[in-house]
Each structure stands twice: as C-alpha cells, then as structure tokens.
CSV table of C-alpha atoms in Angstrom, one decimal:
chain,number,residue,atom,x,y,z
A,1,MET,CA,-91.1,26.6,35.3
A,2,PRO,CA,-88.1,24.8,33.9
A,3,GLU,CA,-87.6,24.1,30.2
A,4,THR,CA,-88.9,20.9,28.7
A,5,ALA,CA,-85.3,19.9,28.0
A,6,ALA,CA,-84.6,19.8,31.8
A,7,VAL,CA,-87.7,17.7,32.4
A,8,ILE,CA,-86.7,15.2,29.7
A,9,ASP,CA,-83.2,15.0,31.1
A,10,LEU,CA,-84.6,14.4,34.5
A,11,LEU,CA,-87.1,11.7,33.4
A,12,GLY,CA,-84.3,10.2,31.2
A,13,ALA,CA,-81.9,10.0,34.1
A,14,LEU,CA,-84.6,8.5,36.4
A,15,ALA,CA,-85.7,6.0,33.7
A,16,TYR,CA,-82.2,4.7,33.2
A,17,GLY,CA,-81.8,4.6,37.0
A,18,GLU,CA,-84.9,2.3,37.2
A,19,LEU,CA,-83.8,0.2,34.2
A,20,SER,CA,-80.3,-0.3,35.6
A,21,ALA,CA,-81.7,-0.9,39.1
A,22,PHE,CA,-83.8,-3.6,37.6
A,23,ASP,CA,-80.8,-5.1,35.9
A,24,HIS,CA,-78.5,-5.0,38.9
A,25,LEU,CA,-81.1,-6.1,41.5
A,26,ALA,CA,-82.0,-9.1,39.3
A,27,ASP,CA,-78.3,-9.9,39.2
A,28,ASP,CA,-77.8,-9.4,42.9
A,29,ALA,CA,-80.7,-11.8,43.6
A,30,GLY,CA,-78.3,-14.5,42.7
A,31,LEU,CA,-76.3,-13.8,45.9
A,32,ALA,CA,-79.3,-14.7,48.1
A,33,PRO,CA,-78.6,-17.6,50.5
A,34,SER,CA,-82.2,-18.9,50.0
A,35,LEU,CA,-85.0,-19.1,47.4
A,36,ALA,CA,-87.1,-16.8,49.7
A,37,GLY,CA,-84.4,-14.1,49.7
A,38,ARG,CA,-83.9,-14.5,46.0
A,39,THR,CA,-87.6,-14.0,45.3
A,40,GLN,CA,-87.7,-10.9,47.5
A,41,MET,CA,-84.8,-9.3,45.7
A,42,SER,CA,-86.3,-10.3,42.3
A,43,ALA,CA,-89.6,-8.7,43.3
A,44,LEU,CA,-87.8,-5.4,43.9
A,45,ALA,CA,-86.2,-5.7,40.5
A,46,ALA,CA,-89.6,-6.3,38.8
A,47,GLU,CA,-91.0,-3.3,40.7
A,48,GLU,CA,-88.2,-1.1,39.3
A,49,PHE,CA,-89.0,-2.3,35.8
A,50,ALA,CA,-92.7,-1.3,36.3
A,51,HIS,CA,-91.5,2.1,37.3
A,52,TYR,CA,-89.2,2.3,34.2
A,53,ARG,CA,-92.2,1.6,32.1
A,54,GLN,CA,-94.2,4.5,33.6
A,55,LEU,CA,-91.3,6.9,33.0
A,56,ALA,CA,-90.8,5.6,29.4
A,57,GLU,CA,-94.5,6.2,28.6
A,58,ARG,CA,-94.2,9.7,30.0
A,59,LEU,CA,-91.2,10.4,27.9
A,60,THR,CA,-93.0,9.1,24.8
A,61,ASP,CA,-96.0,11.4,25.6
A,62,LEU,CA,-93.6,14.3,25.8
A,63,GLY,CA,-92.3,13.4,22.3
A,64,ALA,CA,-89.0,12.0,23.4
A,65,ARG,CA,-87.7,8.5,22.6
A,66,PRO,CA,-86.9,6.8,25.9
A,67,GLU,CA,-83.6,5.4,24.5
A,68,ASP,CA,-82.4,8.9,23.5
A,69,ALA,CA,-83.5,10.5,26.7
A,70,MET,CA,-81.6,7.8,28.8
A,71,ALA,CA,-78.4,7.7,26.7
A,72,PRO,CA,-76.6,10.6,28.3
A,73,PHE,CA,-76.9,9.0,31.8
A,74,VAL,CA,-75.9,5.4,31.0
A,75,ALA,CA,-72.2,5.9,31.7
A,76,ALA,CA,-72.6,7.6,35.0
A,77,LEU,CA,-75.1,5.1,36.3
A,78,GLU,CA,-73.1,2.1,35.1
A,79,THR,CA,-70.0,3.5,36.7
A,80,TYR,CA,-71.9,3.9,40.0
A,81,HIS,CA,-73.1,0.3,39.8
A,82,SER,CA,-69.7,-1.1,38.9
A,83,LEU,CA,-68.0,0.8,41.8
A,84,THR,CA,-70.6,-0.3,44.3
A,85,LYS,CA,-71.1,-3.9,43.1
A,86,PRO,CA,-72.2,-6.0,46.1
A,87,VAL,CA,-70.0,-9.1,46.6
A,88,THR,CA,-72.1,-10.5,49.5
A,89,TRP,CA,-75.9,-10.9,50.0
A,90,LEU,CA,-75.8,-8.4,52.8
A,91,GLU,CA,-74.1,-5.8,50.7
A,92,SER,CA,-76.8,-6.3,48.1
A,93,VAL,CA,-79.5,-5.8,50.8
A,94,VAL,CA,-77.8,-2.6,52.1
A,95,LYS,CA,-77.5,-1.3,48.5
A,96,ALA,CA,-81.2,-2.1,47.7
A,97,TYR,CA,-82.3,-0.1,50.7
A,98,VAL,CA,-79.6,2.6,51.2
A,99,GLY,CA,-78.5,3.1,47.6
A,100,TYR,CA,-82.0,3.3,46.2
A,101,GLY,CA,-83.1,5.4,49.2
A,102,LEU,CA,-80.4,7.9,48.4
A,103,ALA,CA,-81.5,8.1,44.8
A,104,GLY,CA,-85.1,8.4,45.9
A,105,ASP,CA,-84.4,11.3,48.2
A,106,PHE,CA,-82.5,13.2,45.5
A,107,TYR,CA,-85.3,12.7,43.0
A,108,ARG,CA,-88.0,13.6,45.5
A,109,GLU,CA,-86.2,16.9,46.2
A,110,VAL,CA,-86.0,17.6,42.5
A,111,ALA,CA,-89.7,16.6,42.0
A,112,GLY,CA,-90.6,19.8,43.9
A,113,LEU,CA,-88.8,21.9,41.3
A,114,VAL,CA,-90.7,20.7,38.2
A,115,ASP,CA,-94.3,20.9,36.9
A,116,ASP,CA,-97.0,19.2,39.0
A,117,ASP,CA,-97.7,16.3,36.7
A,118,THR,CA,-94.0,15.4,36.4
A,119,GLY,CA,-93.5,15.9,40.1
A,120,ARG,CA,-96.4,13.5,40.9
A,121,LEU,CA,-95.1,10.8,38.5
A,122,ILE,CA,-91.6,11.0,40.1
A,123,LYS,CA,-93.0,10.7,43.6
A,124,ASP,CA,-95.2,7.8,42.4
A,125,VAL,CA,-92.4,5.7,41.0
A,126,LEU,CA,-90.2,6.2,44.1
A,127,SER,CA,-92.3,4.4,46.6
A,128,ASP,CA,-90.0,2.0,48.6
A,129,ALA,CA,-92.8,0.3,50.5
A,130,GLY,CA,-91.5,-2.7,52.4
A,131,ARG,CA,-87.9,-2.2,51.5
A,132,ALA,CA,-86.8,-0.9,54.9
A,133,GLU,CA,-88.4,-3.8,56.8
A,134,PHE,CA,-86.8,-6.4,54.6
A,135,ALA,CA,-83.3,-4.8,54.9
A,136,VAL,CA,-83.5,-4.3,58.6
A,137,ARG,CA,-84.6,-7.9,59.2
A,138,GLU,CA,-81.8,-9.3,57.1
A,139,VAL,CA,-79.0,-7.0,58.5
A,140,GLU,CA,-80.1,-7.3,62.1
A,141,ALA,CA,-80.1,-11.1,61.9
A,142,ALA,CA,-76.7,-11.2,60.3
A,143,VAL,CA,-75.1,-8.7,62.7
A,144,ALA,CA,-76.5,-10.6,65.7
A,145,ALA,CA,-75.0,-13.8,64.4
A,146,GLN,CA,-71.7,-12.2,63.5
A,147,PRO,CA,-71.0,-8.7,64.9
A,148,ALA,CA,-67.9,-8.2,62.8
A,149,VAL,CA,-70.1,-7.9,59.7
A,150,ALA,CA,-71.4,-4.4,60.9
A,151,GLY,CA,-68.0,-2.7,60.3
A,152,ARG,CA,-67.8,-4.0,56.7
A,153,LEU,CA,-71.3,-3.0,55.9
A,154,ALA,CA,-70.8,0.5,57.4
A,155,LEU,CA,-67.9,0.9,55.1
A,156,PHE,CA,-70.0,-0.3,52.1
A,157,GLY,CA,-72.7,2.3,53.1
A,158,ARG,CA,-70.1,5.0,53.0
A,159,ARG,CA,-69.0,3.9,49.6
A,160,LEU,CA,-72.6,4.0,48.4
A,161,VAL,CA,-73.1,7.6,49.4
A,162,GLY,CA,-69.6,8.7,48.2
A,163,GLU,CA,-70.1,7.2,44.7
A,164,ALA,CA,-73.7,8.5,44.4
A,165,ILE,CA,-72.5,12.0,45.1
A,166,SER,CA,-69.5,11.7,42.8
A,167,GLN,CA,-71.6,10.4,39.9
A,168,THR,CA,-74.3,13.0,40.4
A,169,GLN,CA,-71.7,15.7,40.3
A,170,HIS,CA,-70.4,14.3,37.0
A,171,VAL,CA,-73.9,14.3,35.5
A,172,LEU,CA,-74.6,17.9,36.6
A,173,ALA,CA,-71.3,19.1,35.3
A,174,ASP,CA,-72.3,17.6,31.9
A,175,ARG,CA,-76.0,18.6,31.7
A,176,ASP,CA,-76.4,22.4,32.0
A,177,SER,CA,-80.2,22.0,32.0
A,178,LEU,CA,-80.2,19.9,35.1
A,179,MET,CA,-77.6,22.1,36.9
A,180,LEU,CA,-79.8,25.2,36.2
A,181,LEU,CA,-82.9,23.4,37.3
A,182,LEU,CA,-81.2,22.5,40.6
A,183,VAL,CA,-79.6,25.9,41.3
A,184,GLU,CA,-82.6,28.0,40.2
A,185,GLY,CA,-85.0,25.7,41.8
A,186,THR,CA,-83.3,25.7,45.2
A,187,GLY,CA,-82.6,29.5,44.9
A,188,ASP,CA,-78.8,29.5,44.9
A,189,LEU,CA,-75.7,27.4,45.7
A,190,ALA,CA,-76.6,27.7,49.4
A,191,GLY,CA,-79.9,26.1,48.5
A,192,VAL,CA,-78.1,23.2,46.8
A,193,SER,CA,-75.9,22.8,49.8
A,194,ALA,CA,-78.9,22.6,52.1
A,195,LEU,CA,-80.4,20.0,49.8
A,196,ILE,CA,-77.2,17.9,50.1
A,197,THR,CA,-77.4,18.2,53.9
A,198,ARG,CA,-81.0,17.0,53.9
A,199,ILE,CA,-80.1,14.0,51.7
A,200,THR,CA,-77.1,13.0,53.8
A,201,ASP,CA,-79.1,13.4,57.0
A,202,ARG,CA,-81.7,10.9,55.7
A,203,HIS,CA,-78.9,8.6,54.6
A,204,ALA,CA,-77.6,8.6,58.2
A,205,GLU,CA,-81.1,7.8,59.5
A,206,ARG,CA,-81.3,4.8,57.1
A,207,MET,CA,-77.9,3.5,58.2
A,208,ALA,CA,-79.0,3.9,61.9
A,209,ALA,CA,-82.2,2.0,61.2
A,210,LEU,CA,-80.0,-0.9,60.0
A,211,GLY,CA,-77.9,-0.5,63.2
A,212,LEU,CA,-74.9,0.6,61.2
A,213,ASP,CA,-72.6,3.7,61.6
A,214,SER,CA,-72.7,6.2,58.8
B,1,MET,CA,-108.6,-36.2,39.2
B,2,PRO,CA,-104.9,-36.2,40.2
B,3,GLU,CA,-103.7,-36.0,43.8
B,4,THR,CA,-102.9,-32.6,45.3
B,5,ALA,CA,-99.2,-33.8,45.4
B,6,ALA,CA,-99.1,-33.8,41.7
B,7,VAL,CA,-100.7,-30.4,41.4
B,8,ILE,CA,-98.2,-28.9,43.9
B,9,ASP,CA,-95.3,-30.5,42.0
B,10,LEU,CA,-96.7,-29.1,38.7
B,11,LEU,CA,-97.2,-25.6,40.1
B,12,GLY,CA,-93.7,-25.8,41.9
B,13,ALA,CA,-92.0,-26.8,38.6
B,14,LEU,CA,-93.8,-24.1,36.7
B,15,ALA,CA,-93.1,-21.5,39.4
B,16,TYR,CA,-89.4,-22.2,39.4
B,17,GLY,CA,-89.5,-22.2,35.6
B,18,GLU,CA,-90.9,-18.6,35.7
B,19,LEU,CA,-88.5,-17.5,38.4
B,20,SER,CA,-85.5,-18.9,36.6
B,21,ALA,CA,-86.8,-17.5,33.3
B,22,PHE,CA,-86.9,-14.1,35.0
B,23,ASP,CA,-83.4,-14.5,36.2
B,24,HIS,CA,-81.9,-15.6,32.9
B,25,LEU,CA,-83.9,-13.2,30.7
B,26,ALA,CA,-82.8,-10.3,32.9
B,27,ASP,CA,-79.2,-11.5,32.4
B,28,ASP,CA,-79.6,-12.1,28.7
B,29,ALA,CA,-80.9,-8.5,28.3
B,30,GLY,CA,-77.3,-7.5,28.8
B,31,LEU,CA,-76.5,-9.0,25.4
B,32,ALA,CA,-78.7,-6.6,23.6
B,33,PRO,CA,-77.0,-4.4,21.0
B,34,SER,CA,-79.3,-1.4,21.8
B,35,LEU,CA,-81.2,0.0,24.8
B,36,ALA,CA,-84.4,-0.7,22.9
B,37,GLY,CA,-83.6,-4.4,22.6
B,38,ARG,CA,-82.5,-4.5,26.2
B,39,THR,CA,-85.7,-3.0,27.5
B,40,GLN,CA,-87.8,-5.5,25.4
B,41,MET,CA,-85.9,-8.4,26.9
B,42,SER,CA,-86.2,-6.9,30.3
B,43,ALA,CA,-89.9,-6.5,29.8
B,44,LEU,CA,-90.2,-10.3,29.1
B,45,ALA,CA,-88.3,-10.9,32.3
B,46,ALA,CA,-90.6,-8.7,34.4
B,47,GLU,CA,-93.6,-10.5,32.9
B,48,GLU,CA,-92.2,-13.9,34.0
B,49,PHE,CA,-91.8,-12.5,37.5
B,50,ALA,CA,-95.5,-11.5,37.5
B,51,HIS,CA,-96.4,-15.0,36.5
B,52,TYR,CA,-94.1,-16.5,39.2
B,53,ARG,CA,-96.0,-14.4,41.7
B,54,GLN,CA,-99.4,-15.7,40.6
B,55,LEU,CA,-98.1,-19.3,40.9
B,56,ALA,CA,-96.6,-18.7,44.3
B,57,GLU,CA,-99.9,-17.2,45.6
B,58,ARG,CA,-101.7,-20.3,44.4
B,59,LEU,CA,-99.2,-22.6,46.1
B,60,THR,CA,-99.7,-20.7,49.3
B,61,ASP,CA,-103.5,-21.0,48.9
B,62,LEU,CA,-103.0,-24.8,48.6
B,63,GLY,CA,-101.0,-24.8,51.9
B,64,ALA,CA,-97.6,-25.2,50.3
B,65,ARG,CA,-94.5,-23.0,50.8
B,66,PRO,CA,-93.5,-21.9,47.3
B,67,GLU,CA,-89.8,-22.4,48.2
B,68,ASP,CA,-90.5,-26.0,49.2
B,69,ALA,CA,-92.6,-26.7,46.2
B,70,MET,CA,-89.9,-25.3,43.8
B,71,ALA,CA,-86.9,-27.0,45.5
B,72,PRO,CA,-87.1,-30.4,43.7
B,73,PHE,CA,-87.0,-28.7,40.3
B,74,VAL,CA,-84.1,-26.2,40.8
B,75,ALA,CA,-81.3,-28.5,39.6
B,76,ALA,CA,-83.0,-29.7,36.4
B,77,LEU,CA,-84.0,-26.1,35.4
B,78,GLU,CA,-80.6,-24.6,36.2
B,79,THR,CA,-78.9,-27.5,34.2
B,80,TYR,CA,-81.2,-26.7,31.3
B,81,HIS,CA,-80.3,-23.0,31.5
B,82,SER,CA,-76.5,-23.6,31.8
B,83,LEU,CA,-76.5,-26.0,28.8
B,84,THR,CA,-78.5,-23.5,26.7
B,85,LYS,CA,-76.8,-20.3,27.8
B,86,PRO,CA,-77.0,-17.8,24.9
B,87,VAL,CA,-73.7,-16.3,24.0
B,88,THR,CA,-75.1,-13.8,21.4
B,89,TRP,CA,-78.1,-11.5,21.4
B,90,LEU,CA,-79.8,-13.6,18.6
B,91,GLU,CA,-79.4,-16.8,20.6
B,92,SER,CA,-81.1,-15.1,23.5
B,93,VAL,CA,-83.9,-14.0,21.3
B,94,VAL,CA,-84.3,-17.5,19.9
B,95,LYS,CA,-84.3,-18.9,23.4
B,96,ALA,CA,-86.8,-16.3,24.6
B,97,TYR,CA,-89.2,-17.4,21.9
B,98,VAL,CA,-88.4,-21.0,21.1
B,99,GLY,CA,-87.3,-22.2,24.5
B,100,TYR,CA,-90.2,-20.6,26.4
B,101,GLY,CA,-92.6,-21.7,23.6
B,102,LEU,CA,-91.6,-25.3,24.2
B,103,ALA,CA,-92.1,-25.1,27.9
B,104,GLY,CA,-95.4,-23.4,27.3
B,105,ASP,CA,-96.6,-26.1,25.0
B,106,PHE,CA,-95.7,-28.8,27.5
B,107,TYR,CA,-97.5,-27.1,30.4
B,108,ARG,CA,-100.5,-26.3,28.3
B,109,GLU,CA,-100.8,-30.0,27.5
B,110,VAL,CA,-100.6,-30.8,31.2
B,111,ALA,CA,-103.1,-28.1,32.1
B,112,GLY,CA,-105.8,-30.3,30.4
B,113,LEU,CA,-105.0,-33.1,32.9
B,114,VAL,CA,-105.6,-31.2,36.2
B,115,ASP,CA,-108.6,-29.5,37.9
B,116,ASP,CA,-110.2,-26.6,36.1
B,117,ASP,CA,-108.9,-23.8,38.4
B,118,THR,CA,-105.3,-25.0,38.2
B,119,GLY,CA,-105.7,-25.6,34.5
B,120,ARG,CA,-107.0,-22.0,34.0
B,121,LEU,CA,-104.2,-20.5,36.0
B,122,ILE,CA,-101.5,-22.4,34.0
B,123,LYS,CA,-103.0,-21.3,30.7
B,124,ASP,CA,-103.2,-17.7,32.1
B,125,VAL,CA,-99.5,-17.5,33.0
B,126,LEU,CA,-98.3,-18.9,29.7
B,127,SER,CA,-99.5,-16.2,27.4
B,128,ASP,CA,-96.6,-15.3,25.1
B,129,ALA,CA,-98.3,-12.3,23.4
B,130,GLY,CA,-95.9,-10.3,21.3
B,131,ARG,CA,-93.0,-12.6,21.8
B,132,ALA,CA,-93.2,-14.2,18.3
B,133,GLU,CA,-93.3,-10.8,16.6
B,134,PHE,CA,-90.3,-9.5,18.5
B,135,ALA,CA,-88.2,-12.7,17.7
B,136,VAL,CA,-89.2,-12.9,14.1
B,137,ARG,CA,-88.3,-9.2,13.5
B,138,GLU,CA,-84.9,-9.6,15.2
B,139,VAL,CA,-83.9,-12.9,13.5
B,140,GLU,CA,-85.1,-11.9,10.0
B,141,ALA,CA,-83.2,-8.7,10.1
B,142,ALA,CA,-80.0,-10.5,11.3
B,143,VAL,CA,-80.3,-13.3,8.7
B,144,ALA,CA,-80.9,-10.8,5.9
B,145,ALA,CA,-77.8,-8.9,6.8
B,146,GLN,CA,-75.7,-12.1,7.4
B,147,PRO,CA,-77.1,-15.3,6.0
B,148,ALA,CA,-74.5,-17.5,7.7
B,149,VAL,CA,-76.2,-16.7,11.0
B,150,ALA,CA,-79.1,-19.0,10.2
B,151,GLY,CA,-77.2,-22.2,10.4
B,152,ARG,CA,-75.8,-21.4,13.8
B,153,LEU,CA,-79.2,-20.4,15.1
B,154,ALA,CA,-80.8,-23.6,13.7
B,155,LEU,CA,-78.2,-25.6,15.7
B,156,PHE,CA,-79.0,-23.6,18.8
B,157,GLY,CA,-82.7,-24.3,18.3
B,158,ARG,CA,-82.0,-28.0,18.2
B,159,ARG,CA,-80.0,-27.8,21.4
B,160,LEU,CA,-82.9,-26.0,23.1
B,161,VAL,CA,-85.4,-28.8,22.2
B,162,GLY,CA,-82.8,-31.6,23.0
B,163,GLU,CA,-82.0,-30.2,26.5
B,164,ALA,CA,-85.6,-29.4,27.2
B,165,ILE,CA,-86.6,-33.0,26.6
B,166,SER,CA,-83.6,-34.4,28.4
B,167,GLN,CA,-84.3,-32.4,31.6
B,168,THR,CA,-88.0,-33.1,31.5
B,169,GLN,CA,-87.2,-36.8,31.4
B,170,HIS,CA,-84.9,-36.4,34.4
B,171,VAL,CA,-87.7,-34.7,36.3
B,172,LEU,CA,-90.3,-37.2,35.4
B,173,ALA,CA,-88.0,-40.1,36.4
B,174,ASP,CA,-87.6,-38.4,39.8
B,175,ARG,CA,-91.2,-37.4,40.5
B,176,ASP,CA,-93.6,-40.3,40.4
B,177,SER,CA,-96.6,-38.1,41.0
B,178,LEU,CA,-95.9,-36.1,37.7
B,179,MET,CA,-95.1,-39.3,35.7
B,180,LEU,CA,-98.4,-40.8,36.8
B,181,LEU,CA,-100.3,-37.6,36.1
B,182,LEU,CA,-98.9,-37.6,32.6
B,183,VAL,CA,-99.3,-41.3,31.8
B,184,GLU,CA,-102.8,-41.7,33.3
B,185,GLY,CA,-103.8,-38.3,32.0
B,186,THR,CA,-102.9,-39.1,28.4
B,187,GLY,CA,-104.2,-42.7,28.7
B,188,ASP,CA,-101.0,-44.7,28.3
B,189,LEU,CA,-97.4,-44.5,26.9
B,190,ALA,CA,-98.8,-44.1,23.4
B,191,GLY,CA,-100.6,-41.0,24.7
B,192,VAL,CA,-97.4,-39.6,26.0
B,193,SER,CA,-95.7,-40.3,22.7
B,194,ALA,CA,-98.5,-38.5,20.9
B,195,LEU,CA,-98.0,-35.5,23.2
B,196,ILE,CA,-94.3,-35.4,22.5
B,197,THR,CA,-95.1,-35.4,18.8
B,198,ARG,CA,-97.5,-32.5,19.1
B,199,ILE,CA,-94.9,-30.5,21.1
B,200,THR,CA,-92.1,-31.2,18.6
B,201,ASP,CA,-94.4,-30.3,15.7
B,202,ARG,CA,-95.2,-26.9,17.3
B,203,HIS,CA,-91.4,-26.4,17.9
B,204,ALA,CA,-90.8,-27.0,14.1
B,205,GLU,CA,-93.5,-24.4,13.3
B,206,ARG,CA,-91.8,-21.8,15.6
B,207,MET,CA,-88.4,-22.4,14.0
B,208,ALA,CA,-90.0,-22.1,10.5
B,209,ALA,CA,-91.6,-18.8,11.6
B,210,LEU,CA,-88.1,-17.6,12.3
B,211,GLY,CA,-87.0,-18.8,8.9
B,212,LEU,CA,-84.8,-21.5,10.5
B,213,ASP,CA,-84.5,-25.2,10.0
B,214,SER,CA,-85.5,-27.4,12.9
C-alpha cells in the first residue's frame, strides 16, 4: 500500500484539477453561441465543483488542508490550461470531452494503485455521464455545416494530449511520491509505458467518436 | 392572482440572475488572494448554478423554454454586471454579499405577490446562508489592516445599489406584466415606494454589518 503522502498528493492534484476545471469551464461557457449551450457548459463546471468539494472533504479527513495539498500542482495545471485555452466554442466542447476524458483515464488507472476507499472516491468523482453525447452532437453538427472545421479541431485534440502528457511528466519529475506510486504500482517502467498506451488508445477512441483524426 | 405571463417573466428574470451570478462569481473567484478565498467564492457560484437549475425546471414545468424566458432580461443584467465589475477581491466580496442581498430582497418582496408554489420556490433559491459571515470577516480584516479601503468600498456599495435600481427600472419599463404585478400587488405607487424604502433600509443594514457607510 502506498504511503499517505502519495495519497494526499494524488488527491491534491485531482482536487486542483477539478477546481481549475470548474474555473475554466465556467469561463469557456462564455464562448457558447446560445444560452442553451452556455447552460450546458456551466452545468459541467458546477459538477466539477461538486467533485472538488468531495475531494477537499476527504483531504480534510486525512488531516491535510486542501489548499496545502493542492498548492504543488497549481503551476502545472494552470500551464496546461493556458496552453490549451479554447478560442472557439467547438474547441471548448472538444476540451470538455477529450481533455477531461484524458485526465479521467489517467486518474482511473491510478485509482487501482491506492487503497480501496480512495480508489472508490476517485472513480466516483470522475463520472463523465452525458459529456460524450453533448460533445458529439455539437461537433457533428458543426463539421456537417463546415467540413474545414474538422482539421482544426483534430489539431486542437493533438495539442490537448501533448500538453497533458508534458505537464504530467513535469509533475511526476517533481513529486517522488507520485512517481514511486506509479512505477511500483504498475510493476516497472514497462508497466508505465503500457499505461500510457492504454490512455492514448482511449484518447483515439474519443476523437473517433467525434469524427476527428487523432 | 397574476397572469402566468408575469410568473414566467419573474422566473425568467430570476433564472438569468442566477445564471449570470454563477458566471460572474466564478470569474471574480480569480481575484482571490488565496486558494481558500477562491474556493469560497467558487462555492457561491456553484450554489447559484444549483438555484438556476431549480428555476429552469420550474419554467419547463410551466411549459416555457428557460432560454426564451430568460432572453428579455439578459441585456439589463449584463449591463448591471459590467457597470459593477469588481476590480479588487474586496469589491468582489462586497458585491457577492451586498449586490446579491439587494436582488434577494427584491425577489423576496415579489414572492409575496405570486402563487404559493412559485413564492416558495423563490424564497428557497434565495437563501444566502453563510454569505454575510464570509463577507464581514474579509472586509473587517482588510479595513483593520488598511482603513483607507473603507471609503472606496462604501463608494462601490453605493454604485451597486444605484445600478441595481436603474436596471430594475429599465426592466419594469419594458415588461408591462411585471410592472402590473408590482403595482397591483403592492396596492399602488405608494406601495411600490414603500417597497423601495424597505429594500434600501436593508441595504443600509448590510453595509453597516460590513462596517461601511451606505
């Protein structure tokens, strides 16, 4: 079983992930072409905040201050968000589905490496019910109306996966506890590599669901 | 009993009020000097979204599309927000307490003029539990550290009440159903005037609770 330090790091990273997702989704809702789209994106943001709250409570139960647990991960996550800031509504939709999907896959993998209670909580807060449907509907309609959009969105999808991997590597290089958790949990570096392959495969599936190249 | 049109207008205005409050509070959370402050402001935003959702459901039950019901009130509310945009964390705190308090008082007055179910829903979504405590703590600490801050925040408070009244007047001039509801509900123009006095009195109490002149 991993040390408490690794669990607190993990929950801290995930908590800041949810809090920053709330912040950026709420902001991206302003790109919506209609009030209906705006409320759907705002609903995703509010959902992330509810997840943040569950994680913060858990951190408090473990004796950690949520602010302290999140602090080491603020820079990496804000860098990810600033390098993948959507400039169109469709990019925000792709990010809401594909970006958060990537993060979800990563955390779900890690959830298998920690104690059962923590693992269950992590799986709980990563539900992305309804998100695929919403994204597929918006992207399909846009690509049907204007096929040239597909190429730009495919590029944006590649940026999402590239920056996600790059920032995850920065975090792991900085946090020995998380690196150990990942390497020992998956067995060895070959295990880590298999994990990355599973995550990028699922990324390709999501892009395909949107009708986009990955 | 007022016409359904007036009830739908009222719920539409309140729903957009909550949705725009969500949006602007989420944005203002970025002004927080600490992660703890940021999460508190974000929690207020998430709460507003939950209220929006209750109002949207009610509109749907009454056979109205929430987007259509909200549309007539978007311009007035966005004008209010753009003219009262906080530029400091303390202004955002004062707005979260005083601005939303003003809106709450107005809607609570109107809640007495409509059918019981609608009135109950309106009172439900206007709970501001905990908001005063949070605002008083932040403002008192800031004024103690830097007394000059009090004058600027008092001015900002006056802007909040001025713009709130001005935008409410614009809306009422535009929506006969709401104007009638208010005038007939309170009895006559003297009744409306008494209502405005009650609201500005409560505004003065809130400013006093913050230790600020009104």
